[in-house]
Amino acid sequence: MKRIFNYYIATVLLSVSVAACNFLDEVPESVINSATFYKTESDAVAATNAIYDYLTVGTEGIFERGFGGVFFNDYWVFKDVLSDNCTETIASQEYRTLNEFSFTAENERIELYWQDIYQTTNAANVVIDRVPLIDMNVMKRDHLVAEAKFIRAMMYFEAVRLFGDVPLILHETVDLKDAFVARSPKADVYQAIIEDLEWSRDHLSSTYRVGLGRATPMACTALLSKVYLEMGEYQLSADQAAIVINSNQHPLFPDFADLFKLENANSGEIIFAVNYSGTLSQGFKPNQYHVRLLPPNLHKNGEGPKNAFGWEVPTDDLYNSFDPLDRRKDVTFITSFTYSNNTTVTFNPHISKFWDRANEPLGNNTNMDVIYLRTADIMLVYAEALNEIGNGPNATAYQMINEVRKRARFNGTIEQPILPDLSGLSYQQFKDAILQERRWELVMEGDRYHDLVRMGKLVEKVTLAKPFATPQSFHNLLPIPQRERNLNTKLTQNPSY
């Protein structure tokens, strides 16, 4: 029974050191007991900050069984390994079976990810339930609740896309019976997500705790566009995407490479990112980009990636799909490394898009954020929704995808004669073009699995890219973790698991 409390019941909020490097000046709190907490404005702020630990390094520490929070690695690892984009090299049965699509409901990584989602959700529920009871400035109080509702919406969006019907728990879990609930229909979960995002959008302050790794009204609108797209509500998706694009609050960076420079964190095109601080003195909160993705065995004489293992590597199908001159290919992959003595080593492609070599030359613990929402993604969402509405693309749909392609033609100096503007495509041709453009644009950013599922291409594309894998149609959902079902007998299982 102790583990139920560990995973579901927030009787103690652990170490509320803040998760975002942009607000590390806020004082971390010690262990907080919920029975005596939530009396002052500072309590409300600390409780809200605590939610971010669940997003980043988790509550058990990065070297424990839980292995970090929601975005520490599995968020972006799952979505490309469970697709045609990446394959695994790590000697782990749990990741190997995900790569091969031979996983079962006993897969520990899926179990831990489920637990991460619900731990984070409960931390948000604590703020949503308790902060309104504190006697404090109403604007600030509502803003803190809005932050929590945005994060709760993110978590349920993650859950419903991966697992389908899921337990919908909208209040703090204070008793075992509150955790033992049945799965709610997808439609109810989506409705709760929409209500959270709309409330959050309408109550976030423009002067208090603004952005920098926290929710903004525009982040709510952008996420709503993605939520409606997954629901098949194409007009509503297009309407929300249009607000984001027409606001021009987050214009595209001129150069694709600028997205992944540390000095550009939480700026420009980036609408919302989960902040990390791998090297700053306050709060050791690194993510796993460099450890998992950069090529191993390159560190020599103080040069080259250090502590890199290359666990997730691109499939040949992904790497070869790029035009050789596409700026995104050069930024996304690394195939050689040159030392200061001009010795160059070459190797199979690895993913390097998150490595800011100027600021983190050793590629070790990283301050690189996990970008969750950015403008190019929303432009392609907009184009996809418009194509569905009109049974074919209109002028705006073409404008959206062609602006993304135009940036990819820019090599940092000039625009190259590649990736011409698209025109004259049928409904299906444009849909295929959107799927392909999203693949090139969003490698390892948490989208590929969902894109393949949404467009009905999971089995076809994975089979072509990874002949050893055995994807089937039931893999459009992940299994409900068997251990959770053993503890909560009200949970049913997804078909064929």
GROMACS .gro file of C-alpha atoms in nm:
model
  497
    1MET     CA    1   0.000   0.000   0.000
    2LYS     CA    2   0.293   0.236   0.059
    3ARG     CA    3   0.352   0.266  -0.316
    4ILE     CA    4  -0.003   0.388  -0.370
    5PHE     CA    5   0.076   0.684  -0.151
    6ASN     CA    6   0.407   0.735  -0.331
    7TYR     CA    7   0.238   0.759  -0.667
    8TYR     CA    8  -0.099   0.911  -0.603
    9ILE     CA    9  -0.129   1.090  -0.274
   10ALA     CA   10   0.048   1.419  -0.219
   11THR     CA   11   0.044   1.427   0.159
   12VAL     CA   12   0.392   1.572   0.130
   13LEU     CA   13   0.510   1.804  -0.145
   14LEU     CA   14   0.871   1.726  -0.210
   15SER     CA   15   1.144   1.988  -0.241
   16VAL     CA   16   0.990   2.279  -0.419
   17SER     CA   17   1.310   2.402  -0.572
   18VAL     CA   18   1.194   2.553  -0.898
   19ALA     CA   19   1.234   2.367  -1.223
   20ALA     CA   20   1.297   2.650  -1.465
   21CYS     CA   21   1.641   2.803  -1.496
   22ASN     CA   22   1.472   3.138  -1.561
   23PHE     CA   23   1.324   3.156  -1.213
   24LEU     CA   24   1.596   2.994  -1.004
   25ASP     CA   25   1.616   3.305  -0.791
   26GLU     CA   26   1.299   3.194  -0.613
   27VAL     CA   27   1.388   3.039  -0.279
   28PRO     CA   28   1.347   2.659  -0.260
   29GLU     CA   29   1.136   2.535   0.028
   30SER     CA   30   1.203   2.235   0.247
   31VAL     CA   31   0.966   1.943   0.282
   32ILE     CA   32   0.611   2.068   0.319
   33ASN     CA   33   0.335   1.883   0.499
   34SER     CA   34  -0.001   1.946   0.335
   35ALA     CA   35  -0.183   1.926   0.666
   36THR     CA   36  -0.014   2.242   0.793
   37PHE     CA   37   0.052   2.416   0.462
   38TYR     CA   38  -0.145   2.651   0.232
   39LYS     CA   39  -0.199   2.947   0.462
   40THR     CA   40  -0.012   3.233   0.297
   41GLU     CA   41   0.072   3.371  -0.045
   42SER     CA   42   0.426   3.235  -0.017
   43ASP     CA   43   0.278   2.891   0.054
   44ALA     CA   44   0.069   2.918  -0.263
   45VAL     CA   45   0.372   3.016  -0.471
   46ALA     CA   46   0.584   2.735  -0.327
   47ALA     CA   47   0.312   2.478  -0.391
   48THR     CA   48   0.277   2.593  -0.752
   49ASN     CA   49   0.654   2.588  -0.806
   50ALA     CA   50   0.659   2.233  -0.671
   51ILE     CA   51   0.459   2.108  -0.970
   52TYR     CA   52   0.754   2.181  -1.198
   53ASP     CA   53   0.971   1.921  -1.024
   54TYR     CA   54   0.728   1.657  -1.147
   55LEU     CA   55   0.777   1.781  -1.502
   56THR     CA   56   1.157   1.785  -1.491
   57VAL     CA   57   1.362   1.555  -1.269
   58GLY     CA   58   1.076   1.395  -1.080
   59THR     CA   59   1.049   1.337  -0.709
   60GLU     CA   60   1.260   1.025  -0.662
   61GLY     CA   61   1.582   1.166  -0.804
   62ILE     CA   62   1.728   1.106  -1.148
   63PHE     CA   63   1.916   0.791  -1.049
   64GLU     CA   64   1.625   0.608  -0.887
   65ARG     CA   65   1.376   0.367  -1.041
   66GLY     CA   66   1.153   0.650  -1.161
   67PHE     CA   67   1.446   0.798  -1.358
   68GLY     CA   68   1.327   1.155  -1.378
   69GLY     CA   69   1.002   1.339  -1.439
   70VAL     CA   70   0.762   1.352  -1.733
   71PHE     CA   71   0.992   1.541  -1.972
   72PHE     CA   72   1.325   1.408  -1.842
   73ASN     CA   73   1.346   1.155  -2.122
   74ASP     CA   74   1.049   0.928  -2.192
   75TYR     CA   75   0.822   1.203  -2.329
   76TRP     CA   76   1.048   1.256  -2.630
   77VAL     CA   77   1.203   0.909  -2.640
   78PHE     CA   78   0.870   0.726  -2.660
   79LYS     CA   79   0.733   0.932  -2.946
   80ASP     CA   80   1.022   0.869  -3.186
   81VAL     CA   81   1.115   0.515  -3.080
   82LEU     CA   82   0.748   0.418  -3.120
   83SER     CA   83   0.770   0.538  -3.479
   84ASP     CA   84   0.977   0.523  -3.796
   85ASN     CA   85   1.218   0.790  -3.672
   86CYS     CA   86   1.448   0.617  -3.424
   87THR     CA   87   1.580   0.286  -3.309
   88GLU     CA   88   1.728   0.180  -2.974
   89THR     CA   89   2.082   0.073  -2.889
   90ILE     CA   90   2.043   0.063  -2.510
   91ALA     CA   91   2.076  -0.283  -2.354
   92SER     CA   92   1.738  -0.264  -2.185
   93GLN     CA   93   1.454  -0.503  -2.248
   94GLU     CA   94   1.201  -0.232  -2.163
   95TYR     CA   95   1.325   0.003  -2.435
   96ARG     CA   96   1.408  -0.279  -2.678
   97THR     CA   97   1.051  -0.410  -2.673
   98LEU     CA   98   0.917  -0.058  -2.731
   99ASN     CA   99   1.146  -0.028  -3.031
  100GLU     CA  100   1.029  -0.364  -3.166
  101PHE     CA  101   0.660  -0.314  -3.078
  102SER     CA  102   0.673  -0.634  -2.873
  103PHE     CA  103   0.601  -0.460  -2.541
  104THR     CA  104   0.331  -0.579  -2.304
  105ALA     CA  105   0.131  -0.429  -2.021
  106GLU     CA  106   0.420  -0.524  -1.789
  107ASN     CA  107   0.660  -0.280  -1.957
  108GLU     CA  108   0.820  -0.083  -1.674
  109ARG     CA  109   0.885   0.233  -1.876
  110ILE     CA  110   0.516   0.263  -1.964
  111GLU     CA  111   0.425   0.199  -1.601
  112LEU     CA  112   0.663   0.467  -1.475
  113TYR     CA  113   0.542   0.716  -1.734
  114TRP     CA  114   0.181   0.659  -1.627
  115GLN     CA  115   0.288   0.723  -1.270
  116ASP     CA  116   0.475   1.040  -1.369
  117ILE     CA  117   0.161   1.174  -1.537
  118TYR     CA  118  -0.060   1.107  -1.237
  119GLN     CA  119   0.191   1.234  -0.981
  120THR     CA  120   0.207   1.559  -1.175
  121THR     CA  121  -0.170   1.573  -1.210
  122ASN     CA  122  -0.218   1.529  -0.837
  123ALA     CA  123   0.037   1.801  -0.759
  124ALA     CA  124  -0.164   2.031  -0.986
  125ASN     CA  125  -0.490   1.924  -0.819
  126VAL     CA  126  -0.346   2.019  -0.479
  127VAL     CA  127  -0.291   2.376  -0.600
  128ILE     CA  128  -0.626   2.392  -0.779
  129ASP     CA  129  -0.814   2.278  -0.467
  130ARG     CA  130  -0.620   2.450  -0.191
  131VAL     CA  131  -0.485   2.780  -0.322
  132PRO     CA  132  -0.832   2.934  -0.371
  133LEU     CA  133  -0.888   2.891   0.005
  134ILE     CA  134  -0.593   3.119   0.091
  135ASP     CA  135  -0.660   3.481   0.180
  136MET     CA  136  -0.442   3.661  -0.075
  137ASN     CA  137  -0.452   3.888  -0.378
  138VAL     CA  138  -0.722   3.748  -0.608
  139MET     CA  139  -0.533   3.813  -0.932
  140LYS     CA  140  -0.225   3.632  -0.804
  141ARG     CA  141  -0.433   3.350  -0.661
  142ASP     CA  142  -0.615   3.295  -0.990
  143HIS     CA  143  -0.289   3.311  -1.183
  144LEU     CA  144  -0.132   3.034  -0.972
  145VAL     CA  145  -0.440   2.816  -1.020
  146ALA     CA  146  -0.424   2.890  -1.393
  147GLU     CA  147  -0.063   2.767  -1.406
  148ALA     CA  148  -0.171   2.445  -1.235
  149LYS     CA  149  -0.466   2.398  -1.470
  150PHE     CA  150  -0.243   2.443  -1.775
  151ILE     CA  151  -0.008   2.173  -1.649
  152ARG     CA  152  -0.299   1.944  -1.562
  153ALA     CA  153  -0.432   1.990  -1.916
  154MET     CA  154  -0.089   1.897  -2.055
  155MET     CA  155  -0.085   1.580  -1.848
  156TYR     CA  156  -0.431   1.467  -1.950
  157PHE     CA  157  -0.354   1.546  -2.314
  158GLU     CA  158  -0.051   1.321  -2.281
  159ALA     CA  159  -0.257   1.049  -2.110
  160VAL     CA  160  -0.556   1.049  -2.345
  161ARG     CA  161  -0.342   1.037  -2.659
  162LEU     CA  162  -0.133   0.749  -2.532
  163PHE     CA  163  -0.388   0.542  -2.342
  164GLY     CA  164  -0.734   0.649  -2.464
  165ASP     CA  165  -0.988   0.635  -2.182
  166VAL     CA  166  -0.809   0.716  -1.856
  167PRO     CA  167  -0.905   0.789  -1.495
  168LEU     CA  168  -1.014   1.153  -1.479
  169ILE     CA  169  -0.920   1.279  -1.132
  170LEU     CA  170  -0.990   1.649  -1.089
  171HIS     CA  171  -0.939   1.688  -0.715
  172GLU     CA  172  -0.656   1.623  -0.472
  173THR     CA  173  -0.617   1.257  -0.382
  174VAL     CA  174  -0.637   1.235  -0.005
  175ASP     CA  175  -0.767   0.881   0.039
  176LEU     CA  176  -0.708   0.547  -0.130
  177LYS     CA  177  -1.062   0.535  -0.262
  178ASP     CA  178  -0.997   0.860  -0.450
  179ALA     CA  179  -0.721   0.688  -0.647
  180PHE     CA  180  -0.917   0.373  -0.723
  181VAL     CA  181  -1.143   0.500  -1.001
  182ALA     CA  182  -1.246   0.364  -1.338
  183ARG     CA  183  -1.137   0.497  -1.674
  184SER     CA  184  -1.339   0.791  -1.806
  185PRO     CA  185  -1.440   0.811  -2.174
  186LYS     CA  186  -1.200   0.998  -2.400
  187ALA     CA  187  -1.464   1.259  -2.472
  188ASP     CA  188  -1.490   1.347  -2.103
  189VAL     CA  189  -1.114   1.373  -2.070
  190TYR     CA  190  -1.090   1.602  -2.372
  191GLN     CA  191  -1.369   1.818  -2.234
  192ALA     CA  192  -1.180   1.855  -1.905
  193ILE     CA  193  -0.865   1.951  -2.098
  194ILE     CA  194  -1.054   2.218  -2.293
  195GLU     CA  195  -1.213   2.361  -1.978
  196ASP     CA  196  -0.876   2.379  -1.803
  197LEU     CA  197  -0.709   2.553  -2.096
  198GLU     CA  198  -0.990   2.803  -2.143
  199TRP     CA  199  -0.996   2.887  -1.771
  200SER     CA  200  -0.619   2.914  -1.764
  201ARG     CA  201  -0.611   3.138  -2.072
  202ASP     CA  202  -0.867   3.372  -1.916
  203HIS     CA  203  -0.702   3.398  -1.573
  204LEU     CA  204  -0.329   3.416  -1.643
  205SER     CA  205  -0.189   3.755  -1.551
  206SER     CA  206   0.002   3.975  -1.793
  207THR     CA  207   0.213   4.123  -1.511
  208TYR     CA  208   0.269   3.843  -1.255
  209ARG     CA  209   0.503   3.547  -1.314
  210VAL     CA  210   0.488   3.608  -1.689
  211GLY     CA  211   0.611   3.330  -1.914
  212LEU     CA  212   0.974   3.216  -1.892
  213GLY     CA  213   0.880   2.852  -1.855
  214ARG     CA  214   0.531   2.913  -1.723
  215ALA     CA  215   0.196   2.914  -1.899
  216THR     CA  216   0.080   3.213  -2.103
  217PRO     CA  217  -0.256   3.277  -2.268
  218MET     CA  218  -0.096   3.211  -2.607
  219ALA     CA  219   0.041   2.877  -2.487
  220CYS     CA  220  -0.314   2.782  -2.386
  221THR     CA  221  -0.443   2.880  -2.731
  222ALA     CA  222  -0.165   2.689  -2.909
  223LEU     CA  223  -0.230   2.377  -2.705
  224LEU     CA  224  -0.603   2.407  -2.772
  225SER     CA  225  -0.529   2.398  -3.146
  226LYS     CA  226  -0.347   2.068  -3.103
  227VAL     CA  227  -0.616   1.927  -2.874
  228TYR     CA  228  -0.892   2.006  -3.122
  229LEU     CA  229  -0.688   1.856  -3.408
  230GLU     CA  230  -0.654   1.526  -3.219
  231MET     CA  231  -1.029   1.534  -3.151
  232GLY     CA  232  -1.107   1.580  -3.521
  233GLU     CA  233  -1.262   1.922  -3.450
  234TYR     CA  234  -1.087   2.081  -3.745
  235GLN     CA  235  -1.263   2.417  -3.757
  236LEU     CA  236  -1.201   2.475  -3.388
  237SER     CA  237  -0.837   2.370  -3.434
  238ALA     CA  238  -0.793   2.609  -3.723
  239ASP     CA  239  -0.958   2.893  -3.530
  240GLN     CA  240  -0.718   2.854  -3.238
  241ALA     CA  241  -0.413   2.814  -3.462
  242ALA     CA  242  -0.511   3.128  -3.653
  243ILE     CA  243  -0.510   3.328  -3.329
  244VAL     CA  244  -0.153   3.213  -3.257
  245ILE     CA  245  -0.024   3.284  -3.607
  246ASN     CA  246  -0.204   3.614  -3.658
  247SER     CA  247  -0.089   3.748  -3.320
  248ASN     CA  248   0.274   3.740  -3.441
  249GLN     CA  249   0.378   3.708  -3.077
  250HIS     CA  250   0.605   3.416  -3.162
  251PRO     CA  251   0.750   3.467  -3.512
  252LEU     CA  252   0.963   3.197  -3.670
  253PHE     CA  253   1.334   3.226  -3.608
  254PRO     CA  254   1.493   3.309  -3.946
  255ASP     CA  255   1.737   3.020  -3.906
  256PHE     CA  256   1.622   2.675  -3.787
  257ALA     CA  257   1.948   2.645  -3.590
  258ASP     CA  258   1.846   2.938  -3.368
  259LEU     CA  259   1.576   2.726  -3.204
  260PHE     CA  260   1.835   2.524  -3.017
  261LYS     CA  261   2.068   2.795  -2.892
  262LEU     CA  262   2.060   2.843  -2.516
  263GLU     CA  263   2.046   3.221  -2.543
  264ASN     CA  264   1.712   3.189  -2.727
  265ALA     CA  265   1.535   2.993  -2.453
  266ASN     CA  266   1.175   3.103  -2.393
  267SER     CA  267   1.187   3.356  -2.676
  268GLY     CA  268   1.083   3.406  -3.037
  269GLU     CA  269   0.915   3.104  -3.189
  270ILE     CA  270   0.911   2.912  -2.860
  271ILE     CA  271   0.561   2.935  -2.714
  272PHE     CA  272   0.612   2.705  -2.416
  273ALA     CA  273   0.909   2.501  -2.298
  274VAL     CA  274   0.984   2.290  -1.993
  275ASN     CA  275   1.289   2.452  -1.838
  276TYR     CA  276   1.600   2.265  -1.728
  277SER     CA  277   1.919   2.370  -1.549
  278GLY     CA  278   2.187   2.108  -1.576
  279THR     CA  279   2.488   2.322  -1.487
  280LEU     CA  280   2.359   2.616  -1.283
  281SER     CA  281   2.451   2.634  -0.918
  282GLN     CA  282   2.095   2.635  -0.787
  283GLY     CA  283   1.908   2.314  -0.853
  284PHE     CA  284   2.073   2.037  -1.056
  285LYS     CA  285   1.802   1.964  -1.311
  286PRO     CA  286   1.952   1.831  -1.634
  287ASN     CA  287   1.757   1.655  -1.905
  288GLN     CA  288   1.888   1.358  -2.102
  289TYR     CA  289   1.930   1.496  -2.453
  290HIS     CA  290   2.308   1.475  -2.458
  291VAL     CA  291   2.338   1.151  -2.263
  292ARG     CA  292   2.087   0.963  -2.475
  293LEU     CA  293   2.141   1.110  -2.822
  294LEU     CA  294   2.500   1.221  -2.882
  295PRO     CA  295   2.750   0.969  -3.019
  296PRO     CA  296   2.958   0.777  -2.765
  297ASN     CA  297   3.336   0.741  -2.741
  298LEU     CA  298   3.423   1.082  -2.886
  299HIS     CA  299   3.556   1.248  -2.572
  300LYS     CA  300   3.935   1.281  -2.593
  301ASN     CA  301   4.179   1.524  -2.437
  302GLY     CA  302   3.900   1.742  -2.301
  303GLU     CA  303   3.718   1.769  -2.633
  304GLY     CA  304   3.400   1.619  -2.772
  305PRO     CA  305   3.081   1.490  -2.607
  306LYS     CA  306   3.135   1.358  -2.258
  307ASN     CA  307   2.907   1.106  -2.088
  308ALA     CA  308   2.721   1.038  -2.414
  309PHE     CA  309   2.587   0.694  -2.502
  310GLY     CA  310   2.392   0.731  -2.827
  311TRP     CA  311   2.103   0.517  -2.706
  312GLU     CA  312   1.848   0.651  -2.956
  313VAL     CA  313   1.974   0.678  -3.313
  314PRO     CA  314   1.790   0.782  -3.630
  315THR     CA  315   1.671   0.519  -3.871
  316ASP     CA  316   1.826   0.523  -4.217
  317ASP     CA  317   1.477   0.591  -4.343
  318LEU     CA  318   1.459   0.917  -4.147
  319TYR     CA  319   1.811   1.034  -4.225
  320ASN     CA  320   1.787   0.958  -4.597
  321SER     CA  321   1.448   1.125  -4.631
  322PHE     CA  322   1.600   1.475  -4.600
  323ASP     CA  323   1.724   1.676  -4.894
  324PRO     CA  324   2.102   1.695  -4.838
  325LEU     CA  325   2.084   2.077  -4.838
  326ASP     CA  326   1.788   2.102  -4.599
  327ARG     CA  327   1.907   2.317  -4.308
  328ARG     CA  328   1.719   2.087  -4.072
  329LYS     CA  329   1.933   1.791  -4.174
  330ASP     CA  330   2.256   1.971  -4.088
  331VAL     CA  331   2.115   2.090  -3.754
  332THR     CA  332   1.939   1.768  -3.657
  333PHE     CA  333   2.218   1.518  -3.718
  334ILE     CA  334   2.589   1.476  -3.657
  335THR     CA  335   2.802   1.236  -3.865
  336SER     CA  336   3.154   1.360  -3.790
  337PHE     CA  337   3.355   1.545  -3.529
  338THR     CA  338   3.677   1.745  -3.571
  339TYR     CA  339   3.922   1.792  -3.285
  340SER     CA  340   4.144   2.097  -3.236
  341ASN     CA  341   4.435   1.914  -3.401
  342ASN     CA  342   4.220   1.892  -3.719
  343THR     CA  343   4.172   1.518  -3.680
  344THR     CA  344   3.822   1.424  -3.796
  345VAL     CA  345   3.632   1.108  -3.709
  346THR     CA  346   3.318   0.995  -3.890
  347PHE     CA  347   3.037   0.771  -3.768
  348ASN     CA  348   2.679   0.675  -3.837
  349PRO     CA  349   2.425   0.958  -3.792
  350HIS     CA  350   2.325   1.058  -3.440
  351ILE     CA  351   2.083   1.328  -3.330
  352SER     CA  352   2.256   1.651  -3.228
  353LYS     CA  353   1.990   1.922  -3.273
  354PHE     CA  354   1.977   1.993  -2.898
  355TRP     CA  355   2.354   2.032  -2.860
  356ASP     CA  356   2.457   2.399  -2.837
  357ARG     CA  357   2.826   2.337  -2.901
  358ALA     CA  358   2.928   2.697  -2.837
  359ASN     CA  359   2.780   2.706  -2.486
  360GLU     CA  360   2.809   2.338  -2.387
  361PRO     CA  361   3.109   2.204  -2.580
  362LEU     CA  362   3.136   1.887  -2.371
  363GLY     CA  363   2.774   1.793  -2.439
  364ASN     CA  364   2.740   1.682  -2.079
  365ASN     CA  365   2.477   1.805  -1.830
  366THR     CA  366   2.261   2.045  -2.025
  367ASN     CA  367   2.051   2.354  -1.968
  368MET     CA  368   1.860   2.285  -2.291
  369ASP     CA  369   1.485   2.308  -2.244
  370VAL     CA  370   1.229   2.065  -2.381
  371ILE     CA  371   1.031   2.271  -2.630
  372TYR     CA  372   0.667   2.171  -2.597
  373LEU     CA  373   0.494   2.425  -2.823
  374ARG     CA  374   0.645   2.630  -3.103
  375THR     CA  375   0.516   2.825  -3.397
  376ALA     CA  376   0.624   2.597  -3.684
  377ASP     CA  377   0.433   2.313  -3.520
  378ILE     CA  378   0.119   2.528  -3.493
  379MET     CA  379   0.156   2.646  -3.854
  380LEU     CA  380   0.152   2.285  -3.968
  381VAL     CA  381  -0.142   2.211  -3.737
  382TYR     CA  382  -0.324   2.502  -3.901
  383ALA     CA  383  -0.244   2.372  -4.251
  384GLU     CA  384  -0.359   2.020  -4.163
  385ALA     CA  385  -0.686   2.144  -4.012
  386LEU     CA  386  -0.762   2.363  -4.315
  387ASN     CA  387  -0.698   2.071  -4.549
  388GLU     CA  388  -0.949   1.861  -4.354
  389ILE     CA  389  -1.210   2.140  -4.350
  390GLY     CA  390  -1.196   2.204  -4.723
  391ASN     CA  391  -1.127   1.848  -4.840
  392GLY     CA  392  -0.813   1.995  -4.985
  393PRO     CA  393  -0.574   2.284  -4.914
  394ASN     CA  394  -0.662   2.650  -4.956
  395ALA     CA  395  -0.426   2.943  -4.998
  396THR     CA  396  -0.367   2.979  -4.624
  397ALA     CA  397  -0.283   2.609  -4.586
  398TYR     CA  398  -0.022   2.643  -4.860
  399GLN     CA  399   0.114   2.959  -4.699
  400MET     CA  400   0.166   2.780  -4.367
  401ILE     CA  401   0.358   2.481  -4.502
  402ASN     CA  402   0.552   2.688  -4.754
  403GLU     CA  403   0.679   2.928  -4.487
  404VAL     CA  404   0.815   2.631  -4.294
  405ARG     CA  405   0.978   2.497  -4.610
  406LYS     CA  406   1.122   2.839  -4.695
  407ARG     CA  407   1.304   2.854  -4.365
  408ALA     CA  408   1.448   2.507  -4.429
  409ARG     CA  409   1.597   2.641  -4.754
  410PHE     CA  410   1.802   2.897  -4.559
  411ASN     CA  411   2.145   2.756  -4.477
  412GLY     CA  412   2.247   3.034  -4.239
  413THR     CA  413   2.368   3.256  -4.521
  414ILE     CA  414   2.154   3.220  -4.832
  415GLU     CA  415   1.830   3.062  -4.948
  416GLN     CA  416   1.903   2.749  -5.151
  417PRO     CA  417   1.717   2.611  -5.456
  418ILE     CA  418   1.553   2.320  -5.272
  419LEU     CA  419   1.214   2.235  -5.123
  420PRO     CA  420   1.008   2.443  -5.366
  421ASP     CA  421   0.676   2.590  -5.258
  422LEU     CA  422   0.394   2.338  -5.283
  423SER     CA  423   0.086   2.397  -5.498
  424GLY     CA  424  -0.181   2.208  -5.689
  425LEU     CA  425  -0.203   1.913  -5.449
  426SER     CA  426  -0.506   1.697  -5.383
  427TYR     CA  427  -0.644   1.645  -5.034
  428GLN     CA  428  -0.444   1.323  -4.983
  429GLN     CA  429  -0.128   1.460  -5.141
  430PHE     CA  430  -0.136   1.760  -4.910
  431LYS     CA  431  -0.206   1.542  -4.608
  432ASP     CA  432   0.096   1.328  -4.698
  433ALA     CA  433   0.303   1.644  -4.743
  434ILE     CA  434   0.205   1.767  -4.397
  435LEU     CA  435   0.303   1.435  -4.241
  436GLN     CA  436   0.639   1.448  -4.417
  437GLU     CA  437   0.705   1.812  -4.327
  438ARG     CA  438   0.623   1.749  -3.962
  439ARG     CA  439   0.870   1.459  -3.967
  440TRP     CA  440   1.153   1.679  -4.093
  441GLU     CA  441   1.067   1.970  -3.866
  442LEU     CA  442   1.001   1.797  -3.534
  443VAL     CA  443   1.251   1.512  -3.487
  444MET     CA  444   1.262   1.409  -3.119
  445GLU     CA  445   1.015   1.679  -3.014
  446GLY     CA  446   0.734   1.451  -2.898
  447ASP     CA  447   0.511   1.437  -3.206
  448ARG     CA  448   0.595   1.160  -3.453
  449TYR     CA  449   0.406   0.871  -3.288
  450HIS     CA  450   0.093   1.084  -3.251
  451ASP     CA  451   0.119   1.213  -3.609
  452LEU     CA  452   0.138   0.857  -3.746
  453VAL     CA  453  -0.153   0.741  -3.531
  454ARG     CA  454  -0.369   1.043  -3.619
  455MET     CA  455  -0.312   0.993  -3.992
  456GLY     CA  456  -0.350   0.615  -3.983
  457LYS     CA  457   0.008   0.551  -4.094
  458LEU     CA  458   0.171   0.385  -3.791
  459VAL     CA  459   0.187   0.029  -3.920
  460GLU     CA  460   0.280   0.126  -4.277
  461LYS     CA  461   0.558   0.371  -4.192
  462VAL     CA  462   0.717   0.177  -3.905
  463THR     CA  463   0.725  -0.145  -4.105
  464LEU     CA  464   0.908   0.029  -4.390
  465ALA     CA  465   1.165   0.195  -4.166
  466LYS     CA  466   1.220  -0.085  -3.913
  467PRO     CA  467   1.171  -0.430  -4.073
  468PHE     CA  468   1.244  -0.598  -3.738
  469ALA     CA  469   0.949  -0.424  -3.572
  470THR     CA  470   0.599  -0.571  -3.563
  471PRO     CA  471   0.355  -0.281  -3.522
  472GLN     CA  472  -0.014  -0.363  -3.535
  473SER     CA  473  -0.325  -0.150  -3.535
  474PHE     CA  474  -0.384  -0.199  -3.162
  475HIS     CA  475  -0.054  -0.018  -3.099
  476ASN     CA  476  -0.242   0.305  -3.169
  477LEU     CA  477  -0.282   0.298  -2.791
  478LEU     CA  478  -0.040   0.186  -2.523
  479PRO     CA  479  -0.147  -0.072  -2.265
  480ILE     CA  480  -0.279   0.028  -1.925
  481PRO     CA  481   0.011  -0.077  -1.697
  482GLN     CA  482  -0.067  -0.416  -1.548
  483ARG     CA  483   0.066  -0.320  -1.208
  484GLU     CA  484  -0.181  -0.033  -1.194
  485ARG     CA  485  -0.460  -0.274  -1.283
  486ASN     CA  486  -0.349  -0.510  -1.007
  487LEU     CA  487  -0.376  -0.226  -0.758
  488ASN     CA  488  -0.691  -0.072  -0.903
  489THR     CA  489  -0.925  -0.348  -1.019
  490LYS     CA  490  -1.159  -0.091  -1.174
  491LEU     CA  491  -0.913  -0.032  -1.459
  492THR     CA  492  -0.992  -0.216  -1.781
  493GLN     CA  493  -0.730  -0.298  -2.043
  494ASN     CA  494  -0.697  -0.172  -2.400
  495PRO     CA  495  -0.778  -0.431  -2.671
  496SER     CA  496  -0.519  -0.697  -2.764
  497TYR     CA  497  -0.300  -0.640  -2.458
   0.00000   0.00000   0.00000
